[in-house]
Amino acid sequence: VRVLAALGLATVACAAPPAELDDLGPLPPFALVDQTGRPVTDQSLHGTVWAANFLFTSCPTACPPLAKATATLQTAIAPWAHSGPPVRLVSISVDPLTDTPEVLSAFAKKYGADPKLWSLLTGNYETMERLVVRGFLQPLLRPDRPVAGAEDATVLTQPTPLDTAHSLRFVLVDQRGHLRALYDKSPTSLDKLASAMRWLRDHPPKE
């Protein structure tokens, strides 16, 4: 009896959701394209557990470590993510004028991105900015555009400046498109994110 009780407690413990999970609200509709030129939308990601981050290929300081952290996360989830319900990593370029699908494809190869697990997205600047700032609730501050969303044609004709301040966090999104938690790129946080992604995959929320 004691053995059965212990097994029962272990089962309950394994099924408990990660403590950091919350419901921070839904993402707005969006439409971007990945490194292969394939459209990626909120609807195409419906039913997928995904972790998003924000970078750009010409960024010389903060983005290479973030890309390496994403590659580390890809390695962590690969043993179980290739089977079962879909799981994906999504890096959204904050410099879509420079980061065409071709440029993102080269960047993806540089960091060993598995196209079945890791998508890099680009598209219209205003769509991206609205998604990052109003959807993911993350900062994006261009020195040539102090107020995100202000009427300014610069963003449509000039690449994102190298000293643009942007979020370095990973944002976990569930199958409904709801934000669930934020993580940094430290090894401990990446381990927690990988575990949370697997838990959400195996315990999908009700629609």
XYZ file of N, CA and C in Angstrom:
621
model
N 0.829 -1.202 0.000
C 0.000 0.000 0.000
C 0.863 1.251 0.000
N 1.911 1.205 0.848
C 2.794 2.371 0.902
C 3.490 2.607 -0.431
N 3.875 1.506 -1.088
C 4.522 1.629 -2.387
C 3.571 2.244 -3.405
N 2.323 1.773 -3.404
C 1.324 2.309 -4.333
C 1.069 3.773 -4.050
N 1.006 4.126 -2.774
C 0.781 5.527 -2.421
C 1.934 6.400 -2.907
N 3.160 5.895 -2.734
C 4.326 6.650 -3.184
C 4.308 6.842 -4.691
N 3.930 5.784 -5.405
C 3.837 5.890 -6.859
C 2.788 6.904 -7.268
N 1.680 6.923 -6.529
C 0.624 7.877 -6.820
C 1.091 9.300 -6.631
N 1.856 9.559 -5.573
C 2.380 10.896 -5.324
C 3.360 11.300 -6.416
N 4.173 10.348 -6.867
C 5.130 10.654 -7.936
C 4.416 11.037 -9.214
N 3.317 10.337 -9.507
C 2.544 10.637 -10.708
C 1.962 12.031 -10.644
N 1.409 12.397 -9.472
C 0.845 13.727 -9.297
C 1.919 14.784 -9.450
N 3.114 14.517 -8.865
C 4.194 15.483 -8.947
C 4.625 15.705 -10.394
N 4.711 14.623 -11.178
C 5.123 14.739 -12.578
C 4.103 15.528 -13.390
N 2.831 15.437 -13.008
C 1.780 16.095 -13.777
C 1.589 17.549 -13.383
N 2.223 17.993 -12.305
C 2.035 19.368 -11.843
C 2.612 20.346 -12.869
N 1.892 21.435 -13.153
C 2.404 22.400 -14.135
C 3.603 23.154 -13.581
N 4.513 23.593 -14.441
C 5.625 24.429 -13.984
C 5.111 25.662 -13.254
N 5.765 26.017 -12.171
C 5.263 27.083 -11.294
C 5.172 28.429 -11.995
N 6.026 28.656 -13.007
C 6.063 29.976 -13.634
C 4.944 30.206 -14.636
N 4.207 29.161 -15.001
C 3.178 29.323 -16.031
C 2.028 30.185 -15.535
N 1.632 31.121 -16.385
C 0.513 32.025 -16.120
C -0.228 32.178 -17.439
N -1.272 32.962 -17.460
C -1.937 33.301 -18.719
C -1.876 34.811 -18.862
N -0.976 35.275 -19.745
C -0.730 36.700 -19.922
C -1.520 37.281 -21.092
N -2.443 36.491 -21.632
C -3.310 36.985 -22.688
C -2.904 36.504 -24.070
N -3.796 36.696 -25.053
C -3.555 36.187 -26.416
C -2.745 37.142 -27.269
N -2.065 36.575 -28.248
C -1.406 37.378 -29.267
C -2.431 37.871 -30.279
N -2.164 39.009 -30.916
C -3.056 39.471 -31.991
C -2.787 38.678 -33.273
N -3.681 38.735 -34.239
C -3.413 38.112 -35.536
C -2.159 38.711 -36.168
N -1.398 37.885 -36.884
C -0.212 38.382 -37.580
C 0.079 37.481 -38.769
N 0.848 38.034 -39.714
C 1.270 37.277 -40.894
C 2.688 37.693 -41.248
N 3.622 36.752 -41.180
C 5.018 36.965 -41.531
C 5.455 35.831 -42.456
N 6.738 35.790 -42.810
C 7.252 34.681 -43.613
C 8.518 34.158 -42.945
N 8.826 32.876 -43.164
C 10.012 32.293 -42.543
C 11.212 32.333 -43.491
N 12.300 31.701 -43.087
C 13.546 31.749 -43.849
C 13.462 31.038 -45.193
N 12.398 30.283 -45.399
C 12.204 29.642 -46.703
C 11.226 30.412 -47.577
N 10.672 31.501 -47.039
C 9.659 32.262 -47.754
C 8.250 31.764 -47.512
N 8.101 30.765 -46.645
C 6.778 30.197 -46.363
C 6.014 31.099 -45.396
N 4.737 31.381 -45.668
C 3.954 32.202 -44.742
C 3.800 31.537 -43.374
N 3.910 32.326 -42.337
C 3.677 31.876 -40.963
C 2.736 32.874 -40.319
N 1.622 32.384 -39.818
C 0.609 33.257 -39.227
C 0.214 32.733 -37.851
N -0.575 33.542 -37.157
C -1.104 33.083 -35.873
C -1.931 31.813 -36.062
N -2.614 31.713 -37.191
C -3.436 30.532 -37.438
C -2.597 29.299 -37.770
N -1.500 29.489 -38.503
C -0.662 28.330 -38.837
C 0.055 27.792 -37.608
N 0.230 28.622 -36.578
C 0.859 28.183 -35.333
C -0.164 27.717 -34.301
N -1.433 27.834 -34.625
C -2.462 27.367 -33.704
C -2.300 25.858 -33.492
N -2.332 25.437 -32.244
C -2.129 24.034 -31.926
C -0.674 23.675 -31.657
N 0.218 24.666 -31.780
C 1.645 24.455 -31.561
C 2.085 25.134 -30.274
N 2.934 24.475 -29.500
C 3.624 25.120 -28.380
C 4.892 25.737 -28.953
N 5.092 27.043 -28.741
C 6.271 27.670 -29.317
C 6.892 28.692 -28.378
N 8.194 28.869 -28.553
C 8.938 29.860 -27.786
C 9.501 30.877 -28.765
N 9.206 32.146 -28.523
C 9.629 33.219 -29.427
C 10.746 34.040 -28.796
N 11.618 34.562 -29.658
C 12.549 35.596 -29.234
C 12.729 36.589 -30.369
N 13.557 37.610 -30.140
C 13.607 38.756 -31.041
C 15.067 39.133 -31.264
N 15.481 39.168 -32.539
C 16.872 39.447 -32.868
C 16.960 40.018 -34.271
N 18.179 40.356 -34.697
C 18.403 40.685 -36.107
C 19.823 40.320 -36.480
N 20.003 39.948 -37.735
C 21.237 39.280 -38.139
C 22.460 40.190 -38.106
N 22.276 41.504 -38.258
C 23.422 42.423 -38.257
C 23.781 42.910 -36.864
N 23.022 42.548 -35.869
C 23.279 42.933 -34.481
C 24.594 42.280 -34.038
N 25.602 43.073 -33.622
C 26.919 42.504 -33.353
C 27.162 42.072 -31.907
N 26.297 42.426 -31.004
C 26.587 42.208 -29.581
C 25.622 41.229 -28.914
N 24.375 41.634 -28.733
C 23.429 40.830 -27.954
C 22.849 39.651 -28.727
N 22.761 39.775 -30.044
C 22.033 38.754 -30.806
C 22.801 37.444 -31.022
N 24.107 37.462 -31.271
C 24.801 36.171 -31.399
C 24.658 35.278 -30.168
N 24.823 35.795 -28.929
C 24.581 34.928 -27.771
C 23.137 34.435 -27.682
N 22.191 35.273 -28.106
C 20.796 34.850 -28.088
C 20.556 33.740 -29.104
N 21.165 33.862 -30.276
C 21.036 32.805 -31.285
C 21.677 31.507 -30.795
N 22.828 31.614 -30.128
C 23.477 30.417 -29.575
C 22.606 29.773 -28.501
N 21.960 30.608 -27.690
C 21.056 30.079 -26.664
C 19.877 29.362 -27.306
N 19.384 29.891 -28.426
C 18.280 29.239 -29.128
C 18.729 27.900 -29.699
N 19.956 27.852 -30.199
C 20.504 26.580 -30.687
C 20.639 25.573 -29.549
N 21.025 26.059 -28.365
C 21.117 25.184 -27.192
C 19.738 24.650 -26.822
N 18.738 25.520 -26.871
C 17.366 25.099 -26.573
C 16.879 24.089 -27.609
N 17.217 24.308 -28.867
C 16.846 23.356 -29.913
C 17.422 21.975 -29.616
N 18.685 21.931 -29.200
C 19.313 20.661 -28.853
C 18.594 19.995 -27.688
N 18.145 20.806 -26.722
C 17.479 20.261 -25.538
C 16.125 19.638 -25.868
N 15.379 20.240 -26.797
C 14.032 19.739 -27.084
C 14.009 18.702 -28.212
N 15.078 18.640 -28.995
C 15.087 17.778 -30.186
C 14.749 16.313 -29.903
N 15.240 15.711 -28.802
C 14.964 14.283 -28.587
C 13.484 13.938 -28.501
N 12.643 14.888 -28.077
C 11.212 14.585 -27.949
C 10.331 15.441 -28.859
N 10.867 16.527 -29.410
C 10.037 17.467 -30.172
C 9.746 17.008 -31.593
N 10.512 16.048 -32.112
C 10.289 15.593 -33.482
C 9.105 14.633 -33.607
N 8.580 14.187 -32.476
C 7.415 13.302 -32.518
C 6.342 13.850 -31.602
N 5.117 13.495 -31.868
C 4.014 13.992 -31.058
C 3.507 15.331 -31.546
N 2.662 15.997 -30.762
C 2.116 17.299 -31.144
C 3.230 18.312 -31.413
N 2.964 19.301 -32.271
C 4.030 20.194 -32.733
C 4.571 21.140 -31.656
N 5.878 21.343 -31.728
C 6.613 22.267 -30.869
C 7.569 23.036 -31.767
N 7.765 24.336 -31.502
C 8.610 25.118 -32.417
C 9.292 26.265 -31.679
N 10.465 26.616 -32.175
C 11.174 27.817 -31.757
C 11.012 28.849 -32.866
N 10.755 30.104 -32.492
C 10.481 31.145 -33.478
C 11.296 32.387 -33.124
N 12.210 32.758 -34.004
C 12.976 33.993 -33.845
C 12.420 35.029 -34.814
N 12.008 36.166 -34.282
C 11.390 37.212 -35.099
C 12.400 38.330 -35.309
N 12.711 38.637 -36.572
C 13.659 39.701 -36.869
C 13.043 41.068 -36.593
N 13.807 41.914 -35.883
C 13.362 43.291 -35.654
C 13.985 44.229 -36.692
N 14.628 43.665 -37.708
C 15.155 44.440 -38.836
C 14.720 43.774 -40.144
N 13.421 43.754 -40.404
C 12.930 43.024 -41.586
C 13.396 43.612 -42.915
N 13.797 44.886 -42.928
C 14.273 45.471 -44.179
C 15.569 44.801 -44.624
N 16.437 44.514 -43.673
C 17.695 43.824 -43.972
C 17.506 42.312 -44.032
N 16.729 41.801 -43.092
C 16.614 40.353 -42.921
C 15.544 39.753 -43.832
N 15.908 39.604 -45.080
C 15.055 38.922 -46.051
C 15.076 37.423 -45.753
N 14.179 36.659 -46.330
C 14.244 35.210 -46.139
C 15.612 34.624 -46.504
N 16.240 35.159 -47.542
C 17.553 34.649 -47.946
C 18.602 34.920 -46.869
N 18.583 36.109 -46.304
C 19.531 36.455 -45.245
C 19.270 35.605 -44.005
N 18.004 35.434 -43.664
C 17.669 34.606 -42.508
C 18.038 33.148 -42.730
N 17.934 32.681 -43.966
C 18.300 31.301 -44.264
C 19.788 31.071 -43.998
N 20.630 32.028 -44.413
C 22.067 31.916 -44.159
C 22.357 31.973 -42.663
N 21.664 32.852 -41.969
C 21.821 32.972 -40.514
C 21.404 31.676 -39.832
N 20.312 31.097 -40.293
C 19.825 29.841 -39.722
C 20.863 28.730 -39.888
N 21.462 28.650 -41.052
C 22.489 27.628 -41.301
C 23.705 27.853 -40.409
N 24.067 29.116 -40.194
C 25.223 29.447 -39.350
C 25.048 28.904 -37.939
N 23.812 28.938 -37.441
C 23.557 28.514 -36.064
C 22.925 27.121 -35.976
N 22.909 26.410 -37.083
C 22.439 25.034 -37.062
C 20.951 24.876 -36.842
N 20.167 25.821 -37.342
C 18.716 25.749 -37.157
C 18.125 24.584 -37.942
N 17.398 23.743 -37.252
C 16.642 22.664 -37.888
C 15.318 23.265 -38.362
N 15.076 23.318 -39.670
C 13.846 23.967 -40.160
C 12.565 23.322 -39.654
N 12.657 22.079 -39.156
C 11.463 21.439 -38.595
C 11.181 21.906 -37.168
N 12.175 22.571 -36.561
C 12.007 23.005 -35.166
C 12.162 24.507 -34.972
N 12.970 25.159 -35.802
C 13.333 26.560 -35.549
C 13.039 27.390 -36.791
N 12.098 28.310 -36.664
C 11.745 29.227 -37.748
C 12.264 30.623 -37.430
N 12.756 31.312 -38.460
C 13.159 32.709 -38.333
C 12.240 33.524 -39.232
N 11.578 34.516 -38.643
C 10.504 35.213 -39.350
C 10.861 36.659 -39.684
N 10.342 37.115 -40.812
C 10.507 38.486 -41.249
C 9.219 38.925 -41.941
N 9.152 40.186 -42.315
C 7.953 40.676 -42.987
C 7.849 42.183 -42.894
N 6.651 42.691 -42.909
C 6.399 44.120 -42.812
C 6.847 44.655 -41.450
N 7.557 45.804 -41.459
C 8.079 46.349 -40.196
C 6.961 46.662 -39.208
N 5.938 47.324 -39.674
C 4.863 47.728 -38.766
C 4.132 46.524 -38.179
N 3.975 45.470 -38.980
C 3.372 44.236 -38.469
C 4.243 43.650 -37.366
N 5.566 43.601 -37.627
C 6.495 43.068 -36.629
C 6.472 43.903 -35.361
N 6.563 45.215 -35.511
C 6.611 46.091 -34.339
C 5.349 45.958 -33.483
N 4.213 45.918 -34.147
C 2.951 45.766 -33.418
C 2.911 44.436 -32.673
N 3.409 43.391 -33.319
C 3.409 42.077 -32.692
C 4.342 42.046 -31.483
N 5.547 42.594 -31.631
C 6.526 42.568 -30.539
C 6.065 43.426 -29.368
N 5.658 44.654 -29.654
C 5.370 45.619 -28.590
C 3.981 45.430 -27.995
N 2.980 45.275 -28.835
C 1.610 45.170 -28.324
C 1.173 43.733 -28.088
N 1.768 42.807 -28.831
C 1.406 41.403 -28.666
C 2.215 40.716 -27.593
N 3.542 40.701 -27.787
C 4.419 40.049 -26.817
C 4.732 40.935 -25.614
N 4.372 42.219 -25.697
C 4.581 43.166 -24.590
C 6.066 43.312 -24.263
N 6.890 43.330 -25.327
C 8.335 43.447 -25.173
C 8.829 44.769 -25.778
N 9.929 45.303 -25.234
C 10.422 46.596 -25.726
C 11.086 46.496 -27.094
N 10.973 47.564 -27.847
C 11.669 47.716 -29.125
C 11.872 49.212 -29.326
N 13.067 49.699 -29.032
C 13.343 51.137 -29.007
C 14.452 51.480 -29.990
N 14.068 52.055 -31.122
C 15.029 52.522 -32.115
C 15.493 53.929 -31.739
N 16.782 54.221 -31.803
C 17.237 55.574 -31.492
C 16.736 56.612 -32.494
N 16.383 56.173 -33.717
C 15.841 57.106 -34.704
C 14.320 57.156 -34.648
N 13.742 56.481 -33.673
C 12.284 56.481 -33.508
C 11.978 56.216 -32.032
N 12.106 57.215 -31.185
C 12.004 57.004 -29.745
C 10.686 56.409 -29.279
N 9.614 56.681 -30.008
C 8.303 56.180 -29.602
C 7.836 55.133 -30.599
N 7.758 53.884 -30.161
C 7.304 52.817 -31.045
C 5.896 53.089 -31.516
N 5.675 52.953 -32.807
C 4.350 53.164 -33.363
C 4.094 54.587 -33.820
N 5.034 55.511 -33.551
C 4.849 56.892 -33.993
C 4.866 56.942 -35.520
N 4.153 57.891 -36.060
C 4.128 58.049 -37.512
C 5.505 58.485 -37.998
N 6.183 57.624 -38.713
C 7.547 57.919 -39.141
C 7.901 56.987 -40.286
N 8.141 57.561 -41.455
C 8.440 56.747 -42.633
C 9.844 56.153 -42.584
N 10.681 56.597 -41.629
C 12.060 56.110 -41.546
C 12.116 54.597 -41.460
N 11.225 54.027 -40.665
C 11.285 52.586 -40.427
C 11.003 51.784 -41.691
N 10.383 52.401 -42.665
C 10.063 51.699 -43.901
C 11.189 51.786 -44.927
N 12.145 52.700 -44.700
C 13.186 52.933 -45.692
C 14.600 52.737 -45.163
N 14.767 52.615 -43.840
C 16.089 52.493 -43.248
C 16.185 51.231 -42.392
N 17.304 50.518 -42.475
C 17.480 49.344 -41.617
C 17.418 49.719 -40.133
N 17.072 48.769 -39.316
C 17.054 48.994 -37.878
C 18.475 49.309 -37.406
N 18.684 50.432 -36.697
C 20.031 50.779 -36.224
C 20.621 49.701 -35.320
N 21.945 49.569 -35.363
C 22.607 48.528 -34.582
C 22.435 48.722 -33.083
N 22.226 49.967 -32.638
C 22.074 50.216 -31.207
C 20.612 50.242 -30.767
N 19.748 49.618 -31.562
C 18.344 49.493 -31.162
C 18.227 48.581 -29.942
N 17.465 49.020 -28.956
C 17.242 48.217 -27.750
C 16.029 47.321 -27.969
N 16.236 46.017 -27.773
C 15.128 45.081 -27.950
C 15.215 43.992 -26.887
N 14.134 43.298 -26.706
C 14.068 42.253 -25.688
C 15.007 41.107 -26.019
N 15.628 40.540 -24.979
C 16.469 39.352 -25.120
C 15.812 38.147 -24.462
N 14.545 38.256 -24.171
C 13.831 37.170 -23.516
C 13.233 36.186 -24.505
N 12.979 34.990 -24.009
C 12.143 34.017 -24.696
C 10.738 34.134 -24.120
N 9.745 34.096 -25.004
C 8.350 34.144 -24.566
C 7.676 32.829 -24.960
N 7.108 32.145 -23.985
C 6.445 30.865 -24.231
C 4.990 31.102 -24.612
N 4.576 30.477 -25.709
C 3.223 30.635 -26.238
C 2.566 29.265 -26.303
N 1.331 29.172 -25.842
C 0.663 27.866 -25.851
C -0.108 27.625 -27.148
N -0.812 26.510 -27.186
C -1.486 26.073 -28.407
C -2.596 27.022 -28.835
N -3.114 27.820 -27.921
C -4.182 28.778 -28.250
C -3.634 30.115 -28.718
N -2.294 30.296 -28.637
C -1.709 31.594 -28.942
C -1.684 32.521 -27.753
N -1.738 31.964 -26.544
C -1.670 32.775 -25.319
C -0.251 32.785 -24.771
N 0.193 33.947 -24.304
C 1.489 34.066 -23.649
C 1.413 33.399 -22.279
N 2.430 32.583 -21.961
C 2.370 31.834 -20.720
C 3.481 32.139 -19.723
N 4.684 32.528 -20.214
C 5.790 32.811 -19.299
C 6.940 33.429 -20.077
N 7.846 34.078 -19.336
C 9.039 34.690 -19.897
C 10.275 34.025 -19.306
N 11.326 33.909 -20.129
C 12.558 33.262 -19.706
C 13.743 34.047 -20.245
N 14.878 33.978 -19.544
C 16.101 34.564 -20.082
C 16.936 33.461 -20.741
N 18.148 33.800 -21.151
C 18.953 32.837 -21.909
C 19.974 32.098 -21.040
N 19.862 32.206 -19.724
C 20.781 31.472 -18.857
C 20.505 29.972 -18.961
N 21.489 29.128 -18.701
C 21.277 27.681 -18.783
C 20.132 27.191 -17.911
N 20.019 27.719 -16.705
C 18.941 27.295 -15.811
C 17.582 27.660 -16.380
N 17.483 28.876 -16.919
C 16.208 29.325 -17.482
C 15.855 28.542 -18.747
N 16.854 28.225 -19.570
C 16.591 27.428 -20.771
C 16.104 26.030 -20.409
N 16.656 25.453 -19.340
C 16.185 24.141 -18.878
C 14.719 24.221 -18.456
N 14.375 25.293 -17.747
C 12.983 25.474 -17.309
C 12.062 25.649 -18.512
N 12.516 26.397 -19.510
C 11.706 26.617 -20.703
C 11.476 25.309 -21.450
N 12.526 24.524 -21.627
C 12.375 23.240 -22.315
C 11.377 22.347 -21.583
N 11.457 22.320 -20.263
C 10.536 21.503 -19.470
C 9.108 22.014 -19.592
N 8.942 23.346 -19.575
C 7.607 23.921 -19.692
C 7.002 23.651 -21.067
N 7.825 23.705 -22.110
C 7.335 23.410 -23.452
C 6.834 21.976 -23.537
N 7.587 21.059 -22.947
C 7.164 19.663 -22.992
C 5.896 19.448 -22.171
N 5.822 20.114 -21.018
C 4.628 19.962 -20.179
C 3.394 20.480 -20.921
N 3.519 21.655 -21.544
C 2.383 22.212 -22.280
C 1.992 21.331 -23.462
N 2.990 20.781 -24.144
C 2.674 19.885 -25.262
C 1.837 18.702 -24.788
N 2.200 18.172 -23.619
C 1.516 16.983 -23.111
C 0.256 17.307 -22.330
N 0.044 18.597 -22.018
C -1.141 19.013 -21.245
C -1.731 20.261 -21.918
N -2.273 20.113 -23.117
C -2.804 21.282 -23.835
C -3.957 21.946 -23.084
N -3.981 23.271 -23.067
C -5.076 23.985 -22.397
C -6.379 23.838 -23.178
N -7.473 24.000 -22.497
C -8.775 23.963 -23.165
C -8.951 25.238 -23.972
N -9.561 25.082 -25.132
C -9.822 26.236 -26.002
C -10.877 27.141 -25.377
